[in-house]
Amino acid sequence: MFAPSAGYDRAITIFSPDGRLYQVEYAIETVRRGTLALGLRVKNGVILAVEERTRKLQNPDISQKIFQVDDHIGIAAAGYVPDARVQVDHSRVFAQMNKLIYDEPVEVEAVAKRIGDLNQQYTQYAGVRPFGVSLILAGVDRNGAMLFSTDPSGTYLSYDGIAIGAGSDQVMEYLEKRFNPNMNLEDACVLAIDCIYLVSEDKVGTKHIKMALLDTESKRMIRLTDEEIAKYAEKSKERLSPTGKS
Amino acid sequence: MIPEQFIPGATVVGLAFKDGVILGAEKRISYGTYVVSKSGRKVFKISDRVGAACAGMVADMQTLVREMQSLVKIRELEQRRPMPPNSVAKLMSVLLFERRYFPLITQVIIGGIAEKPSIYVLDPLGSLIPDDYSSVGSGAEIAIGIIESGYSPNMDEKSAKELAMRSIKSAVQRDAASGDGVDLLIITKDGLKEESITF
């Protein structure tokens, strides 16, 4: 995979002679090995979908990878999930601080930038390791439906559709062909499930899928119930079966 | 307590009209019975569409406004949009409340325009009260009576300006700590105008 020069991938993040930060690259690799998370932005809202592997006896009711930050912002994570929890805690406090000081709901980009800044700091300070997680931030603010993604290097970018984690390259390729910004939220939900089935080992059932959506009307994050996810999964299968694997 | 010979005074008014807000204050700065300056400024621009008019200790209002101008500028650069008056007023309220136990001795009227014109009144401890019109300072009781009798939310710029001037002039007649001229700040969708009249 990598051929790091001796010493430049140990302990603190310092540049290698060829200008690379190995610890940051390893952190991004952690994300690549995490389970899939994706977000889609359409005209009247934005959705989050994740794949979560649960053991047979594990209680799947609690989503480990989709978090609510404020009424109008949700986060999906891929990579080292405990790190995501810390960043979500940080985002929640940031959102409330913004409301307390400025008397308006925080913008999604402001949270994305804040997480980006936090990630960047952990690539520069001694005695710390970078965060091993990427986040997808979905929200509705004064600019409409918004979708951002952060990575361990501190980069944050805005997207119409983004996938992170295992199989994300394949999903992004699929989305680039199938995504249409004029589709409605329901179609986006079906497309998201298409994406998960595309790369998941589980091609049946919805126990491993968790979703949340935010519409521009209510400006609230809503978690989808298992029944709703099953309904969209049914549509996904209907669509995929005639042509086989698209 | 502040010794009597250092007690400041002022007349400051603010009112929202049909398409904007108007902030006004007279120009006298006095400590007790002594007129320190006849050309003081108690009306300040905070951003391109929000202003503040203050009564109280001059050092405190200048420090507060300077800090506000900087923080608002940084916020506007970060957000890439103008800061609405409610946010500006809330930020000032936070700054004042942070100093609750060692307060800045100043009362402030903040006025600005976003979707609609709005006026906010703040006291030294950070109370934040939205209103259509208001008056603060030692001449407030006199000025507010004039505004109250002539105010209508649909008045145009000309009659709003006329009402603000009349209220300050009335206070100047009977409040010894107010006088010497009037500074006005008029904020509409078209921008921000400053006017100054000396008596």
GROMACS .gro file of C-alpha atoms in nm, chain B residues 36-156:
model
  121
  282VAL     CA    1  -1.759   6.875   2.860
  283SER     CA    2  -1.827   6.895   2.487
  284LYS     CA    3  -2.077   7.056   2.253
  285SER     CA    4  -1.983   6.830   1.963
  286GLY     CA    5  -2.000   6.477   2.105
  287ARG     CA    6  -2.117   6.179   1.904
  288LYS     CA    7  -2.357   5.930   2.054
  289VAL     CA    8  -2.485   5.779   1.730
  290PHE     CA    9  -2.266   5.508   1.576
  291LYS     CA   10  -2.258   5.297   1.265
  292ILE     CA   11  -2.196   4.929   1.349
  293SER     CA   12  -2.226   4.774   1.003
  294ASP     CA   13  -2.364   4.877   0.664
  295ARG     CA   14  -2.719   4.825   0.781
  296VAL     CA   15  -2.713   4.840   1.158
  297GLY     CA   16  -2.647   5.135   1.386
  298ALA     CA   17  -2.648   5.213   1.758
  299ALA     CA   18  -2.729   5.520   1.964
  300CYS     CA   19  -2.605   5.535   2.322
  301ALA     CA   20  -2.653   5.725   2.646
  302GLY     CA   21  -2.421   5.699   2.947
  303MET     CA   22  -2.045   5.696   3.003
  304VAL     CA   23  -1.876   5.803   2.680
  305ALA     CA   24  -1.572   5.575   2.727
  306ASP     CA   25  -1.800   5.275   2.780
  307MET     CA   26  -2.014   5.339   2.473
  308GLN     CA   27  -1.709   5.397   2.253
  309THR     CA   28  -1.538   5.079   2.378
  310LEU     CA   29  -1.856   4.877   2.334
  311VAL     CA   30  -1.920   5.008   1.982
  312ARG     CA   31  -1.558   4.951   1.874
  313GLU     CA   32  -1.568   4.593   1.995
  314MET     CA   33  -1.904   4.541   1.825
  315GLN     CA   34  -1.777   4.681   1.494
  316SER     CA   35  -1.485   4.435   1.498
  317LEU     CA   36  -1.689   4.131   1.598
  318VAL     CA   37  -1.963   4.209   1.345
  319LYS     CA   38  -1.706   4.252   1.068
  320ILE     CA   39  -1.547   3.913   1.148
  321ARG     CA   40  -1.887   3.744   1.166
  322GLU     CA   41  -1.991   3.896   0.830
  323LEU     CA   42  -1.668   3.778   0.667
  324GLU     CA   43  -1.715   3.428   0.806
  325GLN     CA   44  -2.082   3.406   0.712
  326ARG     CA   45  -2.044   3.588   0.378
  327ARG     CA   46  -2.365   3.782   0.442
  328PRO     CA   47  -2.472   4.093   0.634
  329MET     CA   48  -2.548   4.038   1.000
  330PRO     CA   49  -2.918   4.101   1.072
  331PRO     CA   50  -3.013   4.354   1.345
  332ASN     CA   51  -3.148   4.084   1.580
  333SER     CA   52  -2.808   3.910   1.578
  334VAL     CA   53  -2.620   4.236   1.631
  335ALA     CA   54  -2.847   4.324   1.922
  336LYS     CA   55  -2.812   3.976   2.072
  337LEU     CA   56  -2.433   3.989   2.044
  338MET     CA   57  -2.423   4.324   2.223
  339SER     CA   58  -2.654   4.183   2.489
  340VAL     CA   59  -2.409   3.893   2.541
  341LEU     CA   60  -2.113   4.134   2.571
  342LEU     CA   61  -2.299   4.346   2.829
  343PHE     CA   62  -2.420   4.045   3.026
  344GLU     CA   63  -2.067   3.900   3.039
  345ARG     CA   64  -1.972   4.214   3.233
  346ARG     CA   65  -2.275   4.194   3.459
  347TYR     CA   66  -2.067   4.238   3.780
  348PHE     CA   67  -1.856   4.524   3.640
  349PRO     CA   68  -2.093   4.669   3.384
  350LEU     CA   69  -2.042   4.918   3.105
  351ILE     CA   70  -2.253   5.217   3.211
  352THR     CA   71  -2.448   5.268   2.891
  353GLN     CA   72  -2.800   5.231   2.756
  354VAL     CA   73  -2.821   5.153   2.388
  355ILE     CA   74  -3.080   5.163   2.111
  356ILE     CA   75  -2.990   4.940   1.817
  357GLY     CA   76  -3.166   4.990   1.487
  358GLY     CA   77  -3.134   4.822   1.153
  359ILE     CA   78  -3.304   4.665   0.860
  360ALA     CA   79  -3.311   4.307   0.734
  361GLU     CA   80  -3.648   4.178   0.609
  362LYS     CA   81  -3.813   4.456   0.806
  363PRO     CA   82  -3.697   4.757   1.008
  364SER     CA   83  -3.639   4.680   1.375
  365ILE     CA   84  -3.539   4.855   1.695
  366TYR     CA   85  -3.390   4.700   2.011
  367VAL     CA   86  -3.327   4.858   2.349
  368LEU     CA   87  -3.047   4.739   2.579
  369ASP     CA   88  -2.966   4.834   2.938
  370PRO     CA   89  -2.622   4.819   3.110
  371LEU     CA   90  -2.672   4.458   3.221
  372GLY     CA   91  -2.771   4.325   2.880
  373SER     CA   92  -3.152   4.327   2.877
  374LEU     CA   93  -3.268   4.301   2.518
  375ILE     CA   94  -3.611   4.440   2.433
  376PRO     CA   95  -3.748   4.463   2.078
  377ASP     CA   96  -3.972   4.764   2.012
  378ASP     CA   97  -4.111   4.994   1.742
  379TYR     CA   98  -3.975   5.308   1.902
  380SER     CA   99  -3.782   5.394   2.215
  381SER     CA  100  -3.591   5.660   2.402
  382VAL     CA  101  -3.313   5.643   2.661
  383GLY     CA  102  -3.102   5.887   2.866
  384SER     CA  103  -3.183   6.166   3.110
  385GLY     CA  104  -3.414   6.330   2.853
  386ALA     CA  105  -3.595   6.008   2.769
  387GLU     CA  106  -3.912   6.084   2.964
  388ILE     CA  107  -3.962   6.406   2.772
  389ALA     CA  108  -3.874   6.265   2.429
  390ILE     CA  109  -4.082   5.948   2.459
  391GLY     CA  110  -4.399   6.149   2.526
  392ILE     CA  111  -4.357   6.334   2.198
  393ILE     CA  112  -4.281   6.017   2.001
  394GLU     CA  113  -4.571   5.829   2.158
  395SER     CA  114  -4.823   6.099   2.063
  396GLY     CA  115  -4.706   6.125   1.701
  397TYR     CA  116  -4.589   5.774   1.609
  398SER     CA  117  -4.740   5.550   1.346
  399PRO     CA  118  -4.565   5.236   1.214
  400ASN     CA  119  -4.650   5.331   0.855
  401MET     CA  120  -4.500   5.679   0.861
  402ASP     CA  121  -4.258   5.774   0.583
   0.00000   0.00000   0.00000
